[in-house]
Structure formats: C-alpha cells, structure tokens
Coordinates of C-alpha atoms in Angstrom, one line a residue:
X1 CA 14.9 -25.4 32.5
X2 CA 18.6 -24.5 32.7
X3 CA 19.5 -21.2 34.3
X4 CA 21.3 -18.9 31.8
X5 CA 23.2 -15.9 33.0
X6 CA 22.0 -12.7 31.5
X7 CA 23.4 -9.4 32.7
X8 CA 21.0 -6.8 34.1
X9 CA 19.9 -3.9 32.0
X10 CA 22.6 -1.7 33.6
X11 CA 21.5 1.5 32.1
X12 CA 23.6 3.5 34.5
X13 CA 26.7 1.5 33.5
X14 CA 25.9 2.1 29.8
X15 CA 25.7 5.8 30.3
X16 CA 28.9 5.8 32.4
X17 CA 30.7 4.0 29.5
X18 CA 29.3 6.6 27.0
X19 CA 30.4 9.4 29.3
X20 CA 33.9 8.1 29.4
X21 CA 34.2 7.5 25.7
X22 CA 32.9 10.9 24.9
X23 CA 35.6 12.4 27.1
X24 CA 38.2 10.3 25.4
X25 CA 37.2 11.6 22.0
X26 CA 38.0 15.2 23.0
X27 CA 41.2 16.6 21.6
X28 CA 43.5 17.4 24.5
X29 CA 43.9 21.0 23.5
X30 CA 40.1 21.6 23.6
X31 CA 39.3 20.1 27.0
X32 CA 35.8 19.8 28.4
X33 CA 34.8 23.3 27.2
X34 CA 35.3 22.3 23.6
X35 CA 32.7 19.5 23.6
X36 CA 29.6 21.4 22.5
X37 CA 31.2 23.6 19.9
X38 CA 34.0 21.5 18.4
X39 CA 32.8 17.9 18.5
X40 CA 29.3 17.5 19.8
X41 CA 29.4 13.9 18.3
X42 CA 28.5 10.6 19.7
X43 CA 25.9 9.3 22.2
X44 CA 25.3 11.4 25.3
X45 CA 25.3 10.1 28.8
X46 CA 21.6 10.7 29.4
X47 CA 18.5 9.8 27.5
X48 CA 17.5 12.4 24.9
X49 CA 14.0 11.3 24.0
X50 CA 10.6 10.9 25.7
X51 CA 8.6 8.2 24.0
X52 CA 5.1 9.0 23.0
X53 CA 2.1 7.8 25.0
X54 CA -0.2 5.2 23.5
X55 CA -4.0 5.3 23.9
X56 CA -5.6 2.5 26.1
X57 CA -8.2 2.0 28.7
X58 CA -7.8 2.1 32.5
X59 CA -8.4 -1.6 33.1
X60 CA -5.5 -3.5 34.7
X61 CA -5.0 -7.3 35.1
X62 CA -2.2 -9.4 36.6
X63 CA -0.9 -12.5 34.8
X64 CA -0.6 -14.2 38.2
X65 CA -4.4 -14.1 38.6
X66 CA -4.6 -16.1 35.4
X67 CA -2.3 -18.9 36.4
X68 CA 1.1 -17.6 35.6
X69 CA 3.7 -19.0 38.0
X70 CA 7.0 -17.3 37.0
X71 CA 9.1 -20.1 38.5
X72 CA 11.4 -20.7 35.5
X73 CA 10.0 -24.1 34.6
X74 CA 6.2 -24.0 34.2
X75 CA 4.9 -22.9 30.7
X76 CA 3.2 -19.6 31.3
X77 CA 2.2 -18.9 27.7
X78 CA -1.5 -19.7 28.2
X79 CA -1.8 -17.7 31.3
X80 CA -0.3 -14.6 29.6
X81 CA -2.7 -15.0 26.7
X82 CA -5.7 -15.3 29.0
X83 CA -4.8 -12.1 30.8
X84 CA -4.4 -10.2 27.5
X85 CA -7.7 -11.6 26.1
X86 CA -9.5 -10.6 29.3
X87 CA -9.1 -6.9 28.7
X88 CA -12.2 -5.0 27.7
X89 CA -12.6 -3.5 24.2
X90 CA -11.1 -0.3 25.5
X91 CA -7.9 -2.1 26.4
X92 CA -5.7 -1.6 29.4
X93 CA -2.6 -2.9 31.2
X94 CA -1.3 -6.4 31.7
X95 CA 1.1 -6.4 34.7
X96 CA 3.9 -9.0 34.9
X97 CA 5.4 -9.1 38.5
X98 CA 8.9 -10.2 39.2
X99 CA 9.6 -13.8 38.2
X100 CA 11.0 -16.0 35.4
X101 CA 8.2 -16.8 33.0
X102 CA 8.6 -19.5 30.4
X103 CA 7.0 -18.6 27.1
X104 CA 6.6 -21.0 24.2
X105 CA 7.8 -19.0 21.1
X106 CA 6.1 -21.5 18.8
X107 CA 2.7 -20.3 20.2
X108 CA 4.0 -16.9 21.3
X109 CA 2.2 -14.3 23.3
X110 CA -0.1 -12.3 21.0
X111 CA -0.6 -8.7 21.9
X112 CA -3.8 -6.8 21.2
X113 CA -4.6 -3.2 20.4
X114 CA -4.8 -0.5 23.1
X115 CA -2.7 -2.4 25.6
X116 CA 0.4 -2.0 27.8
X117 CA 2.4 -5.1 28.6
X118 CA 4.1 -3.9 31.8
X119 CA 7.0 -6.0 33.0
X120 CA 7.9 -5.0 36.5
X121 CA 11.4 -4.9 37.9
X122 CA 12.7 -8.5 38.1
X123 CA 10.3 -9.9 35.5
X124 CA 11.9 -12.0 32.8
X125 CA 10.4 -13.8 29.8
X126 CA 12.4 -17.0 29.0
X127 CA 11.9 -18.5 25.5
X128 CA 11.1 -22.2 25.9
X129 CA 13.5 -24.5 24.0
X130 CA 12.2 -25.3 20.6
X131 CA 13.4 -26.5 17.1
X132 CA 11.4 -23.9 15.0
X133 CA 13.0 -21.8 12.3
X134 CA 10.5 -19.1 13.1
X135 CA 9.3 -18.4 16.6
X136 CA 8.7 -15.3 18.6
X137 CA 8.3 -14.6 22.4
X138 CA 6.0 -11.6 21.8
X139 CA 4.0 -10.9 18.7
X140 CA 2.3 -7.7 17.7
X141 CA 0.5 -8.5 14.5
X142 CA -1.6 -5.8 12.9
X143 CA -2.4 -4.1 16.1
X144 CA -2.3 -0.4 17.2
X145 CA -1.6 1.6 20.3
X146 CA 0.7 -0.9 22.0
X147 CA 3.3 -0.3 24.7
X148 CA 5.8 -3.0 25.8
X149 CA 8.0 -1.9 28.7
X150 CA 10.4 -3.1 31.4
X151 CA 12.1 -6.4 32.3
X152 CA 14.0 -8.7 30.1
X153 CA 13.6 -11.2 27.4
X154 CA 16.1 -14.0 27.1
X155 CA 16.1 -16.2 24.0
X156 CA 16.9 -19.9 23.5
X157 CA 20.1 -19.6 21.4
X158 CA 22.0 -21.8 23.9
X159 CA 19.2 -24.2 24.3
X160 CA 17.7 -24.2 20.8
X161 CA 16.8 -27.8 19.6
X162 CA 17.4 -27.2 15.9
X163 CA 20.2 -25.9 13.7
X164 CA 18.4 -24.1 10.9
X165 CA 16.5 -20.8 10.7
X166 CA 17.3 -17.3 11.7
X167 CA 13.9 -16.0 12.8
X168 CA 13.7 -16.8 16.5
X169 CA 13.0 -13.2 17.7
X170 CA 12.4 -11.7 21.1
X171 CA 9.7 -9.3 19.8
X172 CA 8.1 -9.5 16.4
X173 CA 6.1 -6.4 15.2
X174 CA 4.3 -6.8 11.9
X175 CA 1.9 -4.5 10.1
X176 CA 1.2 -2.5 13.3
X177 CA 0.7 1.2 14.1
X178 CA 1.7 3.3 17.1
X179 CA 3.8 0.8 18.9
X180 CA 6.4 1.6 21.6
X181 CA 9.1 -0.7 23.1
X182 CA 11.0 0.9 26.0
X183 CA 13.2 0.2 29.0
X184 CA 13.9 -3.4 28.1
X185 CA 16.9 -5.8 27.9
X186 CA 16.7 -8.5 25.2
X187 CA 19.5 -11.1 24.8
X188 CA 20.4 -14.5 23.4
X189 CA 17.7 -14.8 20.8
X190 CA 18.0 -17.4 18.0
X191 CA 17.2 -14.6 15.5
X192 CA 16.8 -10.8 16.3
X193 CA 16.2 -9.0 19.5
X194 CA 13.4 -7.0 17.8
X195 CA 12.1 -7.3 14.3
X196 CA 9.8 -4.7 12.7
X197 CA 8.2 -5.2 9.3
X198 CA 5.2 -5.7 7.1
X199 CA 2.3 -8.1 7.4
X200 CA 1.6 -10.2 4.3
X201 CA -2.1 -10.4 3.2
X202 CA -3.9 -13.2 1.4
X203 CA -4.3 -10.8 -1.5
X204 CA -0.6 -10.6 -1.9
X205 CA -0.3 -7.0 -0.6
X206 CA 1.7 -6.1 2.5
X207 CA 0.7 -3.9 5.3
X208 CA 3.7 -1.9 6.6
X209 CA 4.3 -0.9 10.2
X210 CA 3.9 2.8 10.9
X211 CA 5.0 4.9 13.9
X212 CA 7.1 2.4 15.9
X213 CA 9.4 3.7 18.7
X214 CA 12.3 1.9 20.3
X215 CA 13.6 3.7 23.3
X216 CA 16.1 2.9 26.1
X217 CA 16.4 -0.8 25.0
X218 CA 19.5 -3.0 25.1
X219 CA 19.6 -5.8 22.5
X220 CA 22.8 -7.8 22.9
X221 CA 24.2 -11.2 21.9
X222 CA 21.4 -12.1 19.6
X223 CA 22.2 -14.5 16.8
X224 CA 21.2 -12.5 13.7
X225 CA 20.5 -8.9 14.5
X226 CA 20.0 -6.6 17.5
X227 CA 17.2 -4.8 15.5
X228 CA 15.8 -5.4 12.0
X229 CA 13.7 -2.7 10.4
X230 CA 11.8 -4.1 7.4
X231 CA 8.8 -2.7 5.5
X232 CA 7.8 0.2 7.6
X233 CA 7.3 4.0 7.9
X234 CA 8.3 6.4 10.6
X235 CA 10.5 4.3 12.9
X236 CA 12.4 6.1 15.7
X237 CA 15.2 4.5 17.6
X238 CA 16.6 6.4 20.6
X239 CA 18.9 6.0 23.6
X240 CA 19.5 2.3 23.0
X241 CA 22.3 -0.3 22.6
X242 CA 22.7 -2.9 19.9
X243 CA 25.7 -5.1 20.5
X244 CA 27.4 -8.4 20.0
X245 CA 25.1 -9.8 17.2
X246 CA 26.8 -13.0 16.1
X247 CA 25.9 -16.4 14.7
X248 CA 23.7 -15.9 11.6
X249 CA 24.3 -13.4 8.8
X250 CA 24.2 -10.5 8.4
X251 CA 25.0 -10.1 12.2
X252 CA 24.4 -6.3 12.3
X253 CA 23.6 -4.1 15.2
X254 CA 20.8 -2.6 13.1
X255 CA 19.7 -3.8 9.7
X256 CA 17.3 -1.6 7.7
X257 CA 16.1 -3.9 5.0
X258 CA 12.7 -4.3 3.4
X259 CA 11.4 -7.9 3.2
X260 CA 12.8 -9.7 0.2
X261 CA 9.3 -10.7 -1.0
X262 CA 7.9 -7.2 -0.8
X263 CA 8.6 -4.5 -3.4
X264 CA 7.6 -1.7 -1.0
X265 CA 10.2 0.6 0.5
X266 CA 11.1 1.4 4.1
X267 CA 10.8 5.1 4.7
X268 CA 11.7 7.6 7.4
X269 CA 13.9 6.0 10.0
X270 CA 15.6 8.0 12.7
X271 CA 18.4 6.5 14.9
X272 CA 19.8 8.8 17.6
X273 CA 22.0 8.6 20.7
X274 CA 22.6 4.8 20.4
X275 CA 25.6 2.6 21.2
X276 CA 26.3 0.2 18.4
X277 CA 29.3 -1.9 19.0
X278 CA 31.0 -5.3 18.9
X279 CA 28.7 -6.8 16.2
X280 CA 30.2 -9.4 14.0
X281 CA 28.8 -7.8 10.9
X282 CA 28.2 -4.1 10.2
X283 CA 27.2 -1.7 12.9
X284 CA 24.3 -0.2 10.9
X285 CA 23.3 -1.6 7.4
X286 CA 20.9 0.3 5.1
X287 CA 20.0 -2.2 2.3
X288 CA 18.2 -1.1 -0.9
X289 CA 14.6 0.3 -1.2
X290 CA 15.2 2.4 1.9
X291 CA 14.5 6.2 1.9
X292 CA 15.0 8.9 4.4
X293 CA 17.3 7.5 7.0
X294 CA 18.8 9.8 9.7
X295 CA 21.7 8.4 11.7
X296 CA 22.7 11.0 14.3
X297 CA 24.7 11.4 17.5
X298 CA 25.5 7.7 17.9
X299 CA 28.7 5.8 18.9
X300 CA 29.5 3.1 16.3
X301 CA 32.6 1.1 17.1
X302 CA 34.4 -2.2 17.2
X303 CA 32.2 -3.8 14.6
X304 CA 33.4 -6.6 12.4
X305 CA 32.4 -5.0 9.2
X306 CA 31.7 -1.4 8.3
X307 CA 30.5 1.1 10.9
X308 CA 27.7 2.2 8.6
X309 CA 27.1 0.6 5.2
X310 CA 24.5 1.8 2.6
X311 CA 23.8 -0.6 -0.3
X312 CA 21.7 1.0 -3.0
X313 CA 19.9 3.1 -0.5
X314 CA 18.1 6.4 -1.4
X315 CA 18.5 9.5 0.7
X316 CA 19.8 9.9 4.2
X317 CA 21.8 12.0 6.7
X318 CA 24.7 10.8 8.8
X319 CA 25.8 13.4 11.3
X320 CA 27.4 14.0 14.7
X321 CA 28.3 10.3 15.1
X322 CA 31.5 8.9 16.6
X323 CA 32.8 6.0 14.4
X324 CA 35.8 4.3 16.0
X325 CA 37.9 1.1 15.5
X326 CA 35.6 -0.7 13.0
X327 CA 37.2 -3.5 11.0
X328 CA 36.4 -1.8 7.7
X329 CA 35.6 1.8 6.9
X330 CA 33.6 3.9 9.4
X331 CA 31.1 4.8 6.6
X332 CA 30.8 3.1 3.2
X333 CA 28.4 4.2 0.5
X334 CA 28.0 1.4 -2.1
X335 CA 26.0 -0.1 -4.9
X336 CA 24.3 3.0 -6.4
X337 CA 23.4 4.6 -3.1
X338 CA 22.2 8.2 -3.7
X339 CA 21.3 11.3 -1.9
X340 CA 23.3 10.9 1.2
X341 CA 25.2 13.5 3.3
X342 CA 27.8 12.9 6.0
X343 CA 28.6 15.9 8.2
X344 CA 30.2 16.7 11.5
X345 CA 31.2 13.1 12.4
X346 CA 34.3 12.1 14.3
X347 CA 36.3 9.2 12.9
X348 CA 39.1 7.4 14.7
X349 CA 41.2 4.3 14.0
X350 CA 38.9 2.6 11.4
X351 CA 39.8 0.0 8.9
X352 CA 41.6 -2.0 11.7
X353 CA 41.8 -4.9 9.2
X354 CA 44.8 -3.0 7.7
X355 CA 45.9 -0.6 10.4
X356 CA 45.3 -2.6 13.5
X357 CA 43.6 -1.4 16.7
X358 CA 45.3 1.2 18.9
X359 CA 44.2 3.2 21.9
X360 CA 46.2 6.4 21.1
X361 CA 44.1 9.5 20.6
X362 CA 45.9 11.1 17.7
X363 CA 45.0 14.7 16.8
X364 CA 41.8 15.2 14.8
X365 CA 42.0 16.8 11.4
X366 CA 39.0 18.5 9.7
X367 CA 38.5 17.5 6.0
X368 CA 35.8 18.0 3.4
X369 CA 35.1 15.4 0.8
X370 CA 36.8 12.0 0.4
X371 CA 40.6 12.2 0.1
X372 CA 43.0 9.4 -0.7
X373 CA 45.2 8.0 2.0
X374 CA 45.1 7.9 5.8
X375 CA 45.1 11.0 8.1
X376 CA 46.5 13.6 8.4
X377 CA 46.5 14.0 4.6
X378 CA 43.6 11.7 3.6
X379 CA 40.5 10.1 5.1
X380 CA 39.6 7.0 2.9
X381 CA 40.3 4.5 5.7
X382 CA 37.3 6.2 7.4
X383 CA 34.9 7.0 4.6
X384 CA 34.5 5.7 1.0
X385 CA 32.0 5.5 -1.8
X386 CA 31.8 3.3 -4.8
X387 CA 31.9 4.7 -8.3
X388 CA 28.2 3.8 -8.9
X389 CA 27.0 6.1 -6.1
X390 CA 25.5 9.5 -7.0
X391 CA 24.8 12.7 -5.1
X392 CA 26.9 11.8 -2.1
X393 CA 27.9 14.9 -0.1
X394 CA 30.7 14.6 2.4
X395 CA 31.1 18.0 4.1
X396 CA 33.4 18.8 7.0
X397 CA 34.1 15.9 9.4
X398 CA 37.0 15.2 11.7
X399 CA 39.5 12.3 11.3
X400 CA 42.4 10.8 13.2
X401 CA 44.5 7.8 12.3

C-alpha cells in the first residue's frame, strides 16, 4: 500500500491561525479592547463546546487482540468487526492503538449501539483502494449512543480504482440517534469526509438521524464535501474545519441538503466556531427543504463560490460570522428562500471574481439592509438576495471593500 502524506490534526496550528485572522479583522482604531463589543465575529482561538456523553457499558476490547496488525498493508477490516461484535449487550469501548490500519470500504466497519470507537494517538484508518461508487470506512447505520473519537481517516482519492461515483465517505451516519464524532482528522476521501442522513426502509419510508454532534474535527481535501447533512434533526457542528473540498460537485465545505429521494426536511442545524475555507464550491450551502439553520461565529473565506448560499431554504439565522475573500458574495439568499436574518457579521473583500483579492484591511462601515454598490456606500458585493425570496431581514452588519 502506497504511503500518502496526510498532515497531522494540528489543532494548535488551526487555533493560532484563527487567532491571527481574528486580530487582522479588528479596525485599527479599535485595537484589542474593541473585539468583544464592536466585532465579536468569527471563530475563536479555543473550543467553545463540550460534546455530550453517550451511554455505554464499561467493557473494553483492543482490536490488536482480534488480529488487527496496523502495519499499513494487511486488511484489518475483519479484526475490527470481530472486536466490535464481541462487546456485550451493554456495549463498551473498542480501543485502536497507534498504527496504520487498512479498512476495506466496500465491506466497511459497522458500528453498533452503545459503543465508543477510540482511536488513540497515532492511529490511522486507511481506505483500501477500491473501484466502488459507494463505499465507507466507518458505517453507523440505525444505531444509537455512539462515540467515534481520535486519530485520522485517510481516503483513497489518490488510489481509487474507478472514475465514477461520489459517495466514498470517511464516516457514514444513517438513521442513527445520539452520535458524536470528535477530535478527528479526515482527509482525501473519494466522496465526503462525513455524511449524515436518513436510512431508507423497505416500506419506502426514511428514518432520519437525530442528535448528531461533530466537534473538533478537521475534514480537508475530500473530493465532494467536507460534511454533508442530509435528512436529519438536531445536528450540531462546533469547533471544526471544513476545507479544500474539490473534485466532484458541489465541492462545499458543508452542504445541508436532504436526500433527493426523500421528501422529508432537514431541521435544526447549528454550526458554530468553525473554519470553512478554500473549498472549490460554496463554503456553506443550504439547499431546499431545510428549516431552522443557525450559522454563528464562523470564519468563511477563500471559497470558490459563495461564502454562504441558501437555495429555497426555510428559516435561519446567520450572525457574528467573518466572511472574507470569497469568489462570489459572502451571503446569497436565492430561489425563494424565506425567513432568514443576517446580523452582526463582518464582510471583507468578497466577490473577488470582480474585485480581485487584496490584503488591505479597509475601514469597516456599518449598514442595515442590502444597498447597491460596493462599500463605503453599498454592500451588494457582500450580501444579496433574489427577487423570489421573502421575509429576509438584514440588520446591522459591517462591511469593507
């Protein structure tokens, strides 16, 4: 199996970057003392959220005791599954020590209810090269009370044996309840880093996910999306990075989009204190049949489309974000979106398609509503809405050219 370079999680480096960009966004006349009162926008330098605990038993098993080698060449899929299946009915913890474990995504490792998959420092799961359109390293299908933590997952995008499909995910969560993914680094997947959505039933109904938490996770250089949120309820995303999605549309950092074959909605999604940058598509996309989305205190920058795009979405709150140097508008409300409010955001140097990218921190100007022209008199390079949108409230935000 070929060695592929994947950068370490580097949480400290991410926070240092966020600290520096936060300071750069402060108007010179305010100084440090002005952060909290004047522009408390954008991701902070420390985690803001403590993920919930998930119920499980006290049993603990080690994948090495079930034949896993972690040598980067032996297929450890069977050993992982045996370790998981060995847990008692009360559940427990499956420990993955340091090592490079090859996992066959066509079979995938199927998690069970009431378990913690604990990847220790230095543990990596490597997707085995395959030609499948759909394949997942880890699968949580209609389970409850699951925690996945630590280590890295590296996909097979540079070793994939086929040319079609967009569903080669690092972690697939379907129809599950009370699931937490935290403290992980997921890169180079053929599809998404993480995909959350409904589980189709033989009757034709779909069981949505409910109560899923993503915390302190880096999803980078995945082919389709950093994170997809499909048919689900109560999804919380905190203190994470979604970057460099490229290769298969829509190529967003986060795409909130119910499954096309399911008429249910996605409801109550909260995204806070995340870094969303350098994606080939939009930073965050909210696509139809989606209700109750909060996007708060994030840094959304250098994306190849809009910073945040809503398409026919219903109700949401976009506040205290920093939206910088996106190729199109910082925020775009389109296609009959309704019931959204944008407040207390800071916008700089968006619509670089027309205005180009610059590093000058021009003075910020407060404006209410959407005004024609660029700052200092207008703000429409930063925020726009289509004529079909209704009940869109743009209160006071800050803008610089």
